[in-house]
Amino acid sequence: GQNIDQPTEMTATEGAIVQINCTYQTSGFNGLFWYQQHAGEAPTFLSYNVLDGLEEKGRFSSFLSRSKGYSYLLLKELQMKDSASYLCAVMDSNYQLIWGAGTKLIIKP
Amino acid sequence: DTEVTQTPKHLVMGMTNKKSLKCEQHMGHRAMYWYKQKAKKPPELMFVYSYEKLSINESVPSRFSPECPNSSLLNLHLHALQPEDSALYLCASRKGGRGNGELFFGEGSRLTVL
């Protein structure tokens, strides 16, 4: 079957760094996505990895290891507005997104 | 223009009403999606249109009826809904073809069924 695992909830301190992990088993692979979603709003695209390695975009970075079925999202210099759910999703061989359940990130002052 | 526009943003309807949700994109994307999302859950795929043809229907009840009038528009017609259908309905589009994976989401339509 298809499966994506990520932690349910994480807590971090403003100004710190947090890493959200995602492991996956899917039928085929056409890229891994990270989305940010604030309560009641639509998901916002953060990153897309299709090759192994690290993609950096400002305070956010995403890493992929296809051989390990593993990705992480790294958030630096955390701000209160980063409190949100972070969704890991893998595009399978049919170009359909398989979603993780999301990680609720709580930022404390 | 990198937007997917959804209307209305909020909709309240009774169980006997007929209403429609609309989605529009002008990015030339050839794949368009409807997702349903309940609170604290990831989006659930409902329908996929590829090149204006329905390619995936994830066993969605017939009270939801999708329509793709042209490559820029996607509608979701609603009839005889149940209170449990209350959710955030998300439209998304993708360029289509191999290697063009990123999904662009609209802001969603918040539906409440009374």
PDB file of C-alpha atoms in Angstrom:
ATOM      1  CA  GLY A   1       0.000   0.000   0.000  1.00  0.00           C
ATOM      2  CA  GLN A   2       0.906   3.645  -0.062  1.00  0.00           C
ATOM      3  CA  ASN A   3       1.962   5.277   3.142  1.00  0.00           C
ATOM      4  CA  ILE A   4       3.373   8.612   4.255  1.00  0.00           C
ATOM      5  CA  ASP A   5       4.408   9.165   7.857  1.00  0.00           C
ATOM      6  CA  GLN A   6       5.156  12.402   9.614  1.00  0.00           C
ATOM      7  CA  PRO A   7       4.916  13.427  13.276  1.00  0.00           C
ATOM      8  CA  THR A   8       1.518  14.593  14.443  1.00  0.00           C
ATOM      9  CA  GLU A   9       2.713  17.601  16.391  1.00  0.00           C
ATOM     10  CA  MET A  10       5.939  19.436  17.181  1.00  0.00           C
ATOM     11  CA  THR A  11       6.740  22.387  19.405  1.00  0.00           C
ATOM     12  CA  ALA A  12       9.619  24.820  18.943  1.00  0.00           C
ATOM     13  CA  THR A  13      10.759  28.194  20.230  1.00  0.00           C
ATOM     14  CA  GLU A  14      10.711  31.459  18.320  1.00  0.00           C
ATOM     15  CA  GLY A  15      14.091  32.097  16.704  1.00  0.00           C
ATOM     16  CA  ALA A  16      15.121  28.446  16.823  1.00  0.00           C
ATOM     17  CA  ILE A  17      15.409  25.761  14.123  1.00  0.00           C
ATOM     18  CA  VAL A  18      13.028  22.828  13.647  1.00  0.00           C
ATOM     19  CA  GLN A  19      13.191  19.799  11.358  1.00  0.00           C
ATOM     20  CA  ILE A  20      10.012  17.981  10.309  1.00  0.00           C
ATOM     21  CA  ASN A  21      10.620  14.484   8.981  1.00  0.00           C
ATOM     22  CA  CYS A  22       8.598  12.559   6.433  1.00  0.00           C
ATOM     23  CA  THR A  23       9.006   8.935   5.353  1.00  0.00           C
ATOM     24  CA  TYR A  24       7.126   7.430   2.456  1.00  0.00           C
ATOM     25  CA  GLN A  25       6.309   4.231   0.601  1.00  0.00           C
ATOM     26  CA  THR A  26       4.454   4.826  -2.636  1.00  0.00           C
ATOM     27  CA  SER A  27       3.834   3.159  -5.977  1.00  0.00           C
ATOM     28  CA  GLY A  28       6.153   5.210  -8.100  1.00  0.00           C
ATOM     29  CA  PHE A  29       7.664   8.588  -7.404  1.00  0.00           C
ATOM     30  CA  ASN A  30       7.305  11.831  -9.298  1.00  0.00           C
ATOM     31  CA  GLY A  31       8.411  14.232  -6.627  1.00  0.00           C
ATOM     32  CA  LEU A  32       7.828  15.149  -3.009  1.00  0.00           C
ATOM     33  CA  PHE A  33       6.070  18.304  -1.914  1.00  0.00           C
ATOM     34  CA  TRP A  34       5.859  20.268   1.290  1.00  0.00           C
ATOM     35  CA  TYR A  35       2.870  22.503   1.885  1.00  0.00           C
ATOM     36  CA  GLN A  36       2.107  24.904   4.725  1.00  0.00           C
ATOM     37  CA  GLN A  37      -1.466  25.250   5.866  1.00  0.00           C
ATOM     38  CA  HIS A  38      -2.840  27.697   8.400  1.00  0.00           C
ATOM     39  CA  ALA A  39      -6.122  26.755  10.048  1.00  0.00           C
ATOM     40  CA  GLY A  40      -9.093  27.372   7.768  1.00  0.00           C
ATOM     41  CA  GLU A  41      -6.922  28.298   4.778  1.00  0.00           C
ATOM     42  CA  ALA A  42      -5.795  26.464   1.654  1.00  0.00           C
ATOM     43  CA  PRO A  43      -2.377  24.766   1.508  1.00  0.00           C
ATOM     44  CA  THR A  44       0.474  26.966   0.328  1.00  0.00           C
ATOM     45  CA  PHE A  45       3.299  25.447  -1.696  1.00  0.00           C
ATOM     46  CA  LEU A  46       6.682  25.482   0.067  1.00  0.00           C
ATOM     47  CA  SER A  47       8.961  23.139  -1.841  1.00  0.00           C
ATOM     48  CA  TYR A  48       9.290  20.403  -4.437  1.00  0.00           C
ATOM     49  CA  ASN A  49      12.083  17.809  -4.496  1.00  0.00           C
ATOM     50  CA  VAL A  50      12.436  15.262  -7.254  1.00  0.00           C
ATOM     51  CA  LEU A  51      16.208  14.658  -7.069  1.00  0.00           C
ATOM     52  CA  ASP A  52      18.236  13.726  -4.000  1.00  0.00           C
ATOM     53  CA  GLY A  53      19.693  16.560  -2.018  1.00  0.00           C
ATOM     54  CA  LEU A  54      18.890  19.806  -0.346  1.00  0.00           C
ATOM     55  CA  GLU A  55      16.771  22.619  -1.792  1.00  0.00           C
ATOM     56  CA  GLU A  56      17.079  25.927   0.022  1.00  0.00           C
ATOM     57  CA  LYS A  57      14.577  28.751  -0.204  1.00  0.00           C
ATOM     58  CA  GLY A  58      15.085  31.507   2.305  1.00  0.00           C
ATOM     59  CA  ARG A  59      14.388  30.310   5.840  1.00  0.00           C
ATOM     60  CA  PHE A  60      13.004  27.011   4.552  1.00  0.00           C
ATOM     61  CA  SER A  61      14.987  24.067   3.184  1.00  0.00           C
ATOM     62  CA  SER A  62      13.837  20.633   2.082  1.00  0.00           C
ATOM     63  CA  PHE A  63      15.902  17.483   1.743  1.00  0.00           C
ATOM     64  CA  LEU A  64      15.183  14.278  -0.146  1.00  0.00           C
ATOM     65  CA  SER A  65      16.724  10.810  -0.150  1.00  0.00           C
ATOM     66  CA  ARG A  66      14.869   8.620  -2.629  1.00  0.00           C
ATOM     67  CA  SER A  67      16.796   5.474  -1.690  1.00  0.00           C
ATOM     68  CA  LYS A  68      15.679   5.877   1.927  1.00  0.00           C
ATOM     69  CA  GLY A  69      12.163   7.102   1.156  1.00  0.00           C
ATOM     70  CA  TYR A  70      12.870  10.069   3.395  1.00  0.00           C
ATOM     71  CA  SER A  71      12.511  13.815   3.358  1.00  0.00           C
ATOM     72  CA  TYR A  72      12.705  16.612   5.861  1.00  0.00           C
ATOM     73  CA  LEU A  73      11.636  20.228   5.979  1.00  0.00           C
ATOM     74  CA  LEU A  74      13.967  22.516   7.894  1.00  0.00           C
ATOM     75  CA  LEU A  75      12.679  25.833   9.191  1.00  0.00           C
ATOM     76  CA  LYS A  76      15.220  28.344  10.509  1.00  0.00           C
ATOM     77  CA  GLU A  77      14.821  31.538  12.536  1.00  0.00           C
ATOM     78  CA  LEU A  78      11.322  30.511  13.504  1.00  0.00           C
ATOM     79  CA  GLN A  79       8.667  33.189  13.686  1.00  0.00           C
ATOM     80  CA  MET A  80       5.290  33.060  15.392  1.00  0.00           C
ATOM     81  CA  LYS A  81       3.597  33.131  11.983  1.00  0.00           C
ATOM     82  CA  ASP A  82       5.233  29.775  11.197  1.00  0.00           C
ATOM     83  CA  SER A  83       2.730  28.133  13.529  1.00  0.00           C
ATOM     84  CA  ALA A  84       0.760  26.013  11.078  1.00  0.00           C
ATOM     85  CA  SER A  85       0.333  22.487   9.788  1.00  0.00           C
ATOM     86  CA  TYR A  86       3.006  21.203   7.425  1.00  0.00           C
ATOM     87  CA  LEU A  87       1.897  18.604   4.921  1.00  0.00           C
ATOM     88  CA  CYS A  88       4.230  16.189   3.164  1.00  0.00           C
ATOM     89  CA  ALA A  89       2.858  14.797  -0.113  1.00  0.00           C
ATOM     90  CA  VAL A  90       4.315  12.447  -2.714  1.00  0.00           C
ATOM     91  CA  MET A  91       3.258  12.392  -6.360  1.00  0.00           C
ATOM     92  CA  ASP A  92       2.926   8.782  -7.417  1.00  0.00           C
ATOM     93  CA  SER A  93       3.331   7.132 -10.807  1.00  0.00           C
ATOM     94  CA  ASN A  94      -0.171   8.302 -11.841  1.00  0.00           C
ATOM     95  CA  TYR A  95       0.670  11.909 -10.944  1.00  0.00           C
ATOM     96  CA  GLN A  96      -1.672  11.786  -7.991  1.00  0.00           C
ATOM     97  CA  LEU A  97      -0.687  13.323  -4.662  1.00  0.00           C
ATOM     98  CA  ILE A  98      -0.523  10.977  -1.701  1.00  0.00           C
ATOM     99  CA  TRP A  99      -0.771  13.078   1.443  1.00  0.00           C
ATOM    100  CA  GLY A 100       0.669  12.635   4.886  1.00  0.00           C
ATOM    101  CA  ALA A 101      -1.618  13.507   7.789  1.00  0.00           C
ATOM    102  CA  GLY A 102       0.285  16.715   8.458  1.00  0.00           C
ATOM    103  CA  THR A 103       2.455  17.957  11.309  1.00  0.00           C
ATOM    104  CA  LYS A 104       1.042  20.674  13.516  1.00  0.00           C
ATOM    105  CA  LEU A 105       3.894  23.003  14.448  1.00  0.00           C
ATOM    106  CA  ILE A 106       3.450  25.130  17.559  1.00  0.00           C
ATOM    107  CA  ILE A 107       5.848  28.040  18.041  1.00  0.00           C
ATOM    108  CA  LYS A 108       6.297  29.380  21.563  1.00  0.00           C
ATOM    109  CA  PRO A 109       7.781  32.797  22.431  1.00  0.00           C
TER     110      PRO A 109
ATOM    111  CA  ASP B   1      -0.915  35.067 -13.584  1.00  0.00           C
ATOM    112  CA  THR B   2      -0.105  32.224 -11.197  1.00  0.00           C
ATOM    113  CA  GLU B   3      -3.459  32.057  -9.511  1.00  0.00           C
ATOM    114  CA  VAL B   4      -6.254  29.602  -9.122  1.00  0.00           C
ATOM    115  CA  THR B   5      -9.411  31.514  -8.281  1.00  0.00           C
ATOM    116  CA  GLN B   6     -12.314  29.906  -6.483  1.00  0.00           C
ATOM    117  CA  THR B   7     -15.792  31.315  -5.914  1.00  0.00           C
ATOM    118  CA  PRO B   8     -17.612  31.649  -3.670  1.00  0.00           C
ATOM    119  CA  LYS B   9     -15.249  31.736  -0.697  1.00  0.00           C
ATOM    120  CA  HIS B  10     -18.077  30.828   1.647  1.00  0.00           C
ATOM    121  CA  LEU B  11     -21.357  29.039   0.920  1.00  0.00           C
ATOM    122  CA  VAL B  12     -24.177  28.051   3.242  1.00  0.00           C
ATOM    123  CA  MET B  13     -26.867  25.839   1.788  1.00  0.00           C
ATOM    124  CA  GLY B  14     -29.770  23.692   2.864  1.00  0.00           C
ATOM    125  CA  MET B  15     -30.039  20.026   2.072  1.00  0.00           C
ATOM    126  CA  THR B  16     -32.553  20.649  -0.714  1.00  0.00           C
ATOM    127  CA  ASN B  17     -30.620  23.435  -2.440  1.00  0.00           C
ATOM    128  CA  LYS B  18     -28.696  23.266  -5.703  1.00  0.00           C
ATOM    129  CA  LYS B  19     -25.528  25.326  -5.842  1.00  0.00           C
ATOM    130  CA  SER B  20     -22.202  25.340  -7.680  1.00  0.00           C
ATOM    131  CA  LEU B  21     -18.591  25.970  -6.797  1.00  0.00           C
ATOM    132  CA  LYS B  22     -16.420  27.528  -9.480  1.00  0.00           C
ATOM    133  CA  CYS B  23     -12.711  27.397 -10.179  1.00  0.00           C
ATOM    134  CA  GLU B  24     -10.704  29.268 -12.794  1.00  0.00           C
ATOM    135  CA  GLN B  25      -7.054  29.315 -13.852  1.00  0.00           C
ATOM    136  CA  HIS B  26      -5.319  31.081 -16.730  1.00  0.00           C
ATOM    137  CA  MET B  27      -1.917  29.418 -16.497  1.00  0.00           C
ATOM    138  CA  GLY B  28      -2.612  27.058 -19.393  1.00  0.00           C
ATOM    139  CA  HIS B  29      -2.675  24.120 -17.005  1.00  0.00           C
ATOM    140  CA  ARG B  30      -4.260  20.994 -18.438  1.00  0.00           C
ATOM    141  CA  ALA B  31      -4.970  19.055 -15.234  1.00  0.00           C
ATOM    142  CA  MET B  32      -7.495  20.317 -12.694  1.00  0.00           C
ATOM    143  CA  TYR B  33      -8.510  18.797  -9.394  1.00  0.00           C
ATOM    144  CA  TRP B  34     -11.232  18.973  -6.764  1.00  0.00           C
ATOM    145  CA  TYR B  35     -10.278  18.101  -3.200  1.00  0.00           C
ATOM    146  CA  LYS B  36     -12.378  17.998  -0.043  1.00  0.00           C
ATOM    147  CA  GLN B  37     -10.740  18.793   3.275  1.00  0.00           C
ATOM    148  CA  LYS B  38     -12.183  18.343   6.734  1.00  0.00           C
ATOM    149  CA  ALA B  39     -10.645  20.035   9.760  1.00  0.00           C
ATOM    150  CA  LYS B  40      -7.290  18.628  10.875  1.00  0.00           C
ATOM    151  CA  LYS B  41      -7.179  16.164   7.980  1.00  0.00           C
ATOM    152  CA  PRO B  42      -5.199  16.250   4.739  1.00  0.00           C
ATOM    153  CA  PRO B  43      -7.031  17.012   1.482  1.00  0.00           C
ATOM    154  CA  GLU B  44      -8.994  14.105  -0.015  1.00  0.00           C
ATOM    155  CA  LEU B  45      -9.005  13.787  -3.779  1.00  0.00           C
ATOM    156  CA  MET B  46     -12.484  13.862  -5.354  1.00  0.00           C
ATOM    157  CA  PHE B  47     -12.055  14.359  -9.106  1.00  0.00           C
ATOM    158  CA  VAL B  48      -9.312  14.920 -11.655  1.00  0.00           C
ATOM    159  CA  TYR B  49      -9.801  16.380 -15.112  1.00  0.00           C
ATOM    160  CA  SER B  50      -7.010  15.900 -17.590  1.00  0.00           C
ATOM    161  CA  TYR B  51      -7.226  17.778 -20.886  1.00  0.00           C
ATOM    162  CA  GLU B  52     -10.884  18.554 -20.067  1.00  0.00           C
ATOM    163  CA  LYS B  53     -11.808  14.906 -19.640  1.00  0.00           C
ATOM    164  CA  LEU B  54     -12.708  13.327 -16.323  1.00  0.00           C
ATOM    165  CA  SER B  55      -9.832  10.967 -15.608  1.00  0.00           C
ATOM    166  CA  ILE B  56     -10.381  10.147 -11.948  1.00  0.00           C
ATOM    167  CA  ASN B  57     -13.526   9.943  -9.813  1.00  0.00           C
ATOM    168  CA  GLU B  58     -12.617   8.736  -6.358  1.00  0.00           C
ATOM    169  CA  SER B  59     -15.998   7.052  -5.713  1.00  0.00           C
ATOM    170  CA  VAL B  60     -17.602  10.378  -4.928  1.00  0.00           C
ATOM    171  CA  PRO B  61     -21.394  10.330  -4.291  1.00  0.00           C
ATOM    172  CA  SER B  62     -23.528  11.502  -7.210  1.00  0.00           C
ATOM    173  CA  ARG B  63     -24.760  14.514  -5.220  1.00  0.00           C
ATOM    174  CA  PHE B  64     -21.407  16.017  -6.301  1.00  0.00           C
ATOM    175  CA  SER B  65     -21.218  16.538 -10.048  1.00  0.00           C
ATOM    176  CA  PRO B  66     -18.088  17.976 -11.674  1.00  0.00           C
ATOM    177  CA  GLU B  67     -18.021  19.828 -14.958  1.00  0.00           C
ATOM    178  CA  CYS B  68     -15.144  21.158 -17.046  1.00  0.00           C
ATOM    179  CA  PRO B  69     -16.608  23.561 -19.637  1.00  0.00           C
ATOM    180  CA  ASN B  70     -13.175  24.484 -21.013  1.00  0.00           C
ATOM    181  CA  SER B  71      -9.498  24.243 -20.163  1.00  0.00           C
ATOM    182  CA  SER B  72      -9.647  27.217 -17.762  1.00  0.00           C
ATOM    183  CA  LEU B  73     -12.798  26.417 -15.824  1.00  0.00           C
ATOM    184  CA  LEU B  74     -13.841  23.702 -13.428  1.00  0.00           C
ATOM    185  CA  ASN B  75     -17.200  23.574 -11.673  1.00  0.00           C
ATOM    186  CA  LEU B  76     -18.564  21.411  -8.899  1.00  0.00           C
ATOM    187  CA  HIS B  77     -22.355  21.181  -8.871  1.00  0.00           C
ATOM    188  CA  LEU B  78     -23.934  20.407  -5.526  1.00  0.00           C
ATOM    189  CA  HIS B  79     -27.389  18.937  -4.975  1.00  0.00           C
ATOM    190  CA  ALA B  80     -29.118  17.308  -2.011  1.00  0.00           C
ATOM    191  CA  LEU B  81     -26.021  17.502   0.174  1.00  0.00           C
ATOM    192  CA  GLN B  82     -25.798  16.217   3.714  1.00  0.00           C
ATOM    193  CA  PRO B  83     -24.476  18.096   6.785  1.00  0.00           C
ATOM    194  CA  GLU B  84     -21.418  15.817   6.779  1.00  0.00           C
ATOM    195  CA  ASP B  85     -20.489  17.295   3.388  1.00  0.00           C
ATOM    196  CA  SER B  86     -19.601  20.536   5.161  1.00  0.00           C
ATOM    197  CA  ALA B  87     -15.887  21.069   4.487  1.00  0.00           C
ATOM    198  CA  LEU B  88     -13.318  23.179   2.684  1.00  0.00           C
ATOM    199  CA  TYR B  89     -13.424  22.400  -1.045  1.00  0.00           C
ATOM    200  CA  LEU B  90     -10.131  23.019  -2.779  1.00  0.00           C
ATOM    201  CA  CYS B  91      -9.502  23.365  -6.467  1.00  0.00           C
ATOM    202  CA  ALA B  92      -6.003  22.829  -7.823  1.00  0.00           C
ATOM    203  CA  SER B  93      -4.320  22.793 -11.192  1.00  0.00           C
ATOM    204  CA  ARG B  94      -1.156  21.322 -12.630  1.00  0.00           C
ATOM    205  CA  LYS B  95       0.623  21.999 -15.885  1.00  0.00           C
ATOM    206  CA  GLY B  96       0.352  18.383 -16.908  1.00  0.00           C
ATOM    207  CA  GLY B  97       2.803  16.058 -18.545  1.00  0.00           C
ATOM    208  CA  ARG B  98       5.879  14.411 -17.134  1.00  0.00           C
ATOM    209  CA  GLY B  99       7.980  16.401 -14.706  1.00  0.00           C
ATOM    210  CA  ASN B 100       5.378  19.122 -14.200  1.00  0.00           C
ATOM    211  CA  GLY B 101       4.301  18.084 -10.749  1.00  0.00           C
ATOM    212  CA  GLU B 102       3.589  21.215  -8.747  1.00  0.00           C
ATOM    213  CA  LEU B 103      -0.041  21.622  -7.788  1.00  0.00           C
ATOM    214  CA  PHE B 104      -1.327  25.167  -7.516  1.00  0.00           C
ATOM    215  CA  PHE B 105      -4.201  25.510  -5.057  1.00  0.00           C
ATOM    216  CA  GLY B 106      -7.003  28.017  -4.933  1.00  0.00           C
ATOM    217  CA  GLU B 107      -7.970  29.554  -1.610  1.00  0.00           C
ATOM    218  CA  GLY B 108     -10.863  27.151  -1.216  1.00  0.00           C
ATOM    219  CA  SER B 109     -14.608  27.391  -0.818  1.00  0.00           C
ATOM    220  CA  ARG B 110     -15.858  26.868   2.725  1.00  0.00           C
ATOM    221  CA  LEU B 111     -19.152  24.964   2.464  1.00  0.00           C
ATOM    222  CA  THR B 112     -21.650  24.625   5.291  1.00  0.00           C
ATOM    223  CA  VAL B 113     -24.685  22.379   4.795  1.00  0.00           C
ATOM    224  CA  LEU B 114     -27.532  22.981   7.220  1.00  0.00           C
TER     225      LEU B 114
END
